[in-house]
Short mmCIF file of C-alpha atoms in Angstrom, two decimals:
data_model
loop_
_atom_site.label_atom_id
_atom_site.label_comp_id
_atom_site.label_asym_id
_atom_site.label_seq_id
_atom_site.Cartn_x
_atom_site.Cartn_y
_atom_site.Cartn_z
CA UNK A 1 131.67 84.34 107.17
CA UNK A 2 130.63 87.66 106.96
CA UNK A 3 126.65 87.87 108.17
CA UNK A 4 124.06 89.30 105.68
CA UNK A 5 123.11 92.88 106.42
CA UNK A 6 119.12 93.19 106.76
CA UNK A 7 117.22 96.32 105.53
CA UNK A 8 113.84 96.92 107.05
CA UNK A 9 110.93 98.27 104.47
CA UNK A 10 108.15 99.70 105.71
CA UNK A 11 105.22 99.58 103.35
CA UNK A 12 101.37 100.66 103.95
CA UNK A 13 100.30 98.23 101.39
CA UNK A 14 100.96 94.67 101.22
CA UNK A 15 101.00 95.08 97.18
CA UNK A 16 104.36 96.76 97.55
CA UNK A 17 106.04 93.45 99.22
CA UNK A 18 106.28 91.53 95.85
CA UNK A 19 107.20 94.87 94.18
CA UNK A 20 110.04 95.50 96.01
CA UNK A 21 111.12 91.76 96.19
CA UNK A 22 111.38 91.82 92.57
CA UNK A 23 113.36 95.12 92.33
CA UNK A 24 115.59 93.70 94.79
CA UNK A 25 116.25 90.39 93.07
CA UNK A 26 116.64 92.38 89.70
CA UNK A 27 119.30 94.70 91.51
CA UNK A 28 120.88 91.69 93.01
CA UNK A 29 121.48 90.06 89.71
CA UNK A 30 122.84 93.08 88.28
CA UNK A 31 125.24 93.54 91.20
CA UNK A 32 126.33 90.07 90.80
CA UNK A 33 127.03 90.39 87.29
CA UNK A 34 129.20 93.22 87.78
CA UNK A 35 130.62 92.41 90.95
CA UNK A 36 133.41 90.35 89.38
CA UNK A 37 133.81 88.10 92.25
CA UNK A 38 134.92 90.65 94.78
CA UNK A 39 131.99 89.41 97.35
CA UNK A 40 129.81 92.31 97.97
CA UNK A 41 128.10 91.82 101.62
CA UNK A 42 124.82 90.00 101.16
CA UNK A 43 121.88 92.02 101.93
CA UNK A 44 118.38 90.43 103.00
CA UNK A 45 114.92 92.33 103.11
CA UNK A 46 112.76 92.09 105.76
CA UNK A 47 109.28 93.71 105.64
CA UNK A 48 106.61 95.70 107.89
CA UNK A 49 103.38 96.62 106.40
CA UNK A 50 101.31 98.90 108.47
CA UNK A 51 97.96 99.93 106.43
CA UNK A 52 96.71 101.68 109.04
CA UNK A 53 98.90 104.62 109.16
CA UNK A 54 98.39 105.40 105.39
CA UNK A 55 94.33 105.13 106.31
CA UNK A 56 94.59 107.67 108.91
CA UNK A 57 96.22 109.80 106.54
CA UNK A 58 93.54 109.26 103.85
CA UNK A 59 90.79 110.03 106.29
CA UNK A 60 92.59 113.13 107.52
CA UNK A 61 93.67 114.66 103.88
CA UNK A 62 97.25 115.30 105.66
CA UNK A 63 99.60 113.14 107.89
CA UNK A 64 98.17 113.90 111.55
CA UNK A 65 100.60 114.48 114.18
CA UNK A 66 99.68 111.38 116.15
CA UNK A 67 100.26 108.94 113.12
CA UNK A 68 103.32 111.10 112.13
CA UNK A 69 104.77 110.21 115.47
CA UNK A 70 103.58 106.90 115.59
CA UNK A 71 105.38 106.18 112.12
CA UNK A 72 108.58 107.84 113.20
CA UNK A 73 108.47 105.42 116.06
CA UNK A 74 108.13 102.62 114.32
CA UNK A 75 110.73 103.40 111.81
CA UNK A 76 113.05 104.08 114.55
CA UNK A 77 112.28 100.94 116.38
CA UNK A 78 112.88 99.06 113.36
CA UNK A 79 116.58 99.85 113.36
CA UNK A 80 117.08 97.68 116.45
CA UNK A 81 116.99 94.76 114.27
CA UNK A 82 118.13 95.84 111.08
CA UNK A 83 121.22 97.92 109.51
CA UNK A 84 119.28 100.36 107.96
CA UNK A 85 115.32 101.00 107.08
CA UNK A 86 113.71 102.49 104.07
CA UNK A 87 110.29 103.97 104.03
CA UNK A 88 108.16 102.77 100.77
CA UNK A 89 105.43 105.12 101.36
CA UNK A 90 105.83 108.89 100.34
CA UNK A 91 102.81 109.98 102.51
CA UNK A 92 105.07 108.84 105.53
CA UNK A 93 108.30 110.75 104.11
CA UNK A 94 108.63 113.37 106.79
CA UNK A 95 108.25 110.65 109.68
CA UNK A 96 110.98 109.02 107.93
CA UNK A 97 113.18 112.05 108.40
CA UNK A 98 112.50 112.58 112.03
CA UNK A 99 113.43 108.97 112.25
CA UNK A 100 116.64 109.49 110.70
CA UNK A 101 117.25 112.37 113.11
CA UNK A 102 116.73 110.32 115.83
CA UNK A 103 118.72 107.02 114.68
CA UNK A 104 122.08 105.75 114.94
CA UNK A 105 121.53 103.63 111.54
CA UNK A 106 120.22 104.96 108.23
CA UNK A 107 116.59 105.66 108.11
CA UNK A 108 115.93 106.61 104.44
CA UNK A 109 112.61 107.46 102.33
CA UNK A 110 112.15 106.10 99.07
CA UNK A 111 111.04 109.12 97.41
CA UNK A 112 114.26 111.46 97.76
CA UNK A 113 116.50 109.94 95.02
CA UNK A 114 113.64 110.83 92.73
CA UNK A 115 113.01 114.00 94.25
CA UNK A 116 116.75 115.07 93.86
CA UNK A 117 116.40 113.82 89.91
CA UNK A 118 113.40 115.98 89.43
CA UNK A 119 115.39 118.98 90.88
CA UNK A 120 118.16 118.63 88.80
CA UNK A 121 116.14 117.47 85.58
CA UNK A 122 113.44 120.60 85.18
CA UNK A 123 112.29 123.89 86.35
CA UNK A 124 108.73 122.91 85.82
CA UNK A 125 107.78 119.96 87.49
CA UNK A 126 104.63 118.37 88.03
CA UNK A 127 103.79 116.43 90.57
CA UNK A 128 100.98 113.69 90.59
CA UNK A 129 99.59 111.79 93.06
CA UNK A 130 96.22 109.63 93.63
CA UNK A 131 95.90 110.82 97.16
CA UNK A 132 95.62 114.25 98.58
CA UNK A 133 97.62 113.42 101.68
CA UNK A 134 100.50 112.44 99.34
CA UNK A 135 101.10 115.78 97.34
CA UNK A 136 102.07 118.10 100.22
CA UNK A 137 105.06 116.06 101.39
CA UNK A 138 106.06 115.00 97.94
CA UNK A 139 106.10 118.84 96.76
CA UNK A 140 107.89 119.92 99.86
CA UNK A 141 110.61 117.26 99.35
CA UNK A 142 111.12 118.57 95.55
CA UNK A 143 111.15 122.12 96.57
CA UNK A 144 114.14 121.29 99.36
CA UNK A 145 116.14 119.21 96.59
CA UNK A 146 115.30 122.17 94.31
CA UNK A 147 116.91 124.76 96.64
CA UNK A 148 120.17 122.35 96.73
CA UNK A 149 120.74 123.17 93.03
CA UNK A 150 118.68 126.02 91.70
CA UNK A 151 117.28 129.27 92.60
CA UNK A 152 113.70 127.96 92.16
CA UNK A 153 111.44 125.80 90.05
CA UNK A 154 107.54 125.50 89.45
CA UNK A 155 106.49 122.69 91.40
CA UNK A 156 102.64 121.81 90.28
CA UNK A 157 100.79 119.30 92.40
CA UNK A 158 98.19 117.45 90.51
CA UNK A 159 95.73 114.92 92.02
CA UNK A 160 94.61 112.17 89.88
CA UNK A 161 90.75 111.71 90.56
CA UNK A 162 89.55 108.47 90.83
CA UNK A 163 92.58 106.47 90.29
CA UNK A 164 93.28 105.53 94.14
CA UNK A 165 89.59 104.45 94.34
CA UNK A 166 90.01 102.22 91.15
CA UNK A 167 93.17 100.60 92.61
CA UNK A 168 91.16 99.95 96.05
CA UNK A 169 88.42 98.50 93.83
CA UNK A 170 90.94 96.30 92.23
CA UNK A 171 90.70 97.47 88.96
CA UNK A 172 94.70 98.46 87.86
CA UNK A 173 93.86 98.93 84.67
CA UNK A 174 91.44 101.89 85.19
CA UNK A 175 93.94 103.61 87.97
CA UNK A 176 96.86 103.00 85.38
CA UNK A 177 94.68 104.75 82.64
CA UNK A 178 93.69 107.48 84.62
CA UNK A 179 97.49 108.25 85.91
CA UNK A 180 98.57 108.03 82.34
CA UNK A 181 95.98 110.39 80.80
CA UNK A 182 97.25 112.88 83.67
CA UNK A 183 100.44 112.31 82.71
CA UNK A 184 99.91 113.24 79.05
CA UNK A 185 97.72 116.38 80.33
CA UNK A 186 100.84 117.48 82.83
CA UNK A 187 103.19 117.53 79.58
CA UNK A 188 100.62 119.20 77.29
CA UNK A 189 100.21 122.13 80.49
CA UNK A 190 104.05 122.74 80.19
CA UNK A 191 105.91 120.25 82.68
CA UNK A 192 109.53 119.33 81.41
CA UNK A 193 109.65 116.69 84.10
CA UNK A 194 106.66 114.67 85.78
CA UNK A 195 106.88 112.97 89.01
CA UNK A 196 104.67 110.16 90.04
CA UNK A 197 104.62 110.65 93.81
CA UNK A 198 103.38 106.76 94.98
CA UNK A 199 105.01 103.61 94.29
CA UNK A 200 101.83 102.19 93.13
CA UNK A 201 101.64 104.63 89.93
CA UNK A 202 104.89 103.00 88.29
CA UNK A 203 102.90 100.80 86.36
CA UNK A 204 101.40 103.45 84.29
CA UNK A 205 104.64 104.08 82.67
CA UNK A 206 103.72 101.30 80.26
CA UNK A 207 100.85 103.29 78.80
CA UNK A 208 103.03 106.60 78.21
CA UNK A 209 105.60 105.75 75.23
CA UNK A 210 104.20 108.76 73.71
CA UNK A 211 105.45 111.22 76.26
CA UNK A 212 108.57 112.68 75.51
CA UNK A 213 109.56 114.37 78.85
CA UNK A 214 111.00 112.45 81.85
CA UNK A 215 108.55 110.67 83.88
CA UNK A 216 109.98 109.83 87.42
CA UNK A 217 108.85 107.12 89.69
CA UNK A 218 110.58 106.18 93.24
CA UNK A 219 110.75 102.27 93.54
CA UNK A 220 113.55 101.26 91.68
CA UNK A 221 115.92 104.40 92.31
CA UNK A 222 115.01 104.49 96.18
CA UNK A 223 115.98 100.89 96.94
CA UNK A 224 118.96 101.32 94.79
CA UNK A 225 120.17 104.21 96.92
CA UNK A 226 119.05 102.26 99.89
CA UNK A 227 121.22 99.22 99.10
CA UNK A 228 124.09 101.35 98.08
CA UNK A 229 124.02 103.04 101.67
CA UNK A 230 123.98 99.83 103.40
CA UNK A 231 126.77 98.50 100.92
CA UNK A 232 128.78 101.65 101.96
CA UNK A 233 128.39 101.02 105.79
CA UNK A 234 128.52 97.42 105.75
#
């Protein structure tokens, strides 16, 4: 009997455990329906939550060097007990890239597929985040992906003021409304693709059915890409 593959997910909020478990259940159901009995290898998720890593970045406004190194070490060490690792926090994305350089197994960042799609979709890209420390790594990642497919693109960072505080206070409705308002403002400002930099922002999509440009989020696409990567090596 073939053993199950293990994917470790590093989160910086316990809220994301349930989000990614639900996404994975949906993805597994879709795979099973499309499989036709060929027997895809089973994948099991393992979760690590390290709120302290994001807290340090929030305090600094950037990802501090010691936190970068700590996150890279945690991600690298997680490969010892798993077949692949997915970092679900965009702020820690650069640490995931560093861990990937050190590790023999895949260490992936959840926002890379979203960034690649943004680069392929538009030349005026608005990047929305509720935390200052998330904007720079996400914009840099999108610029890397743009360089693969085009000469240039306008990548505009937008900080959604007040949304993170509302989320931390438990007022999800307020946080989502603020994100939705900024999505509409970004479209009116001329963006032809809008990126929501943090996994926690994805719920705001339910409120922007009036927006006509693509609005991209990372959880579903990032998890699907990670699962596909594990399937390929399993």
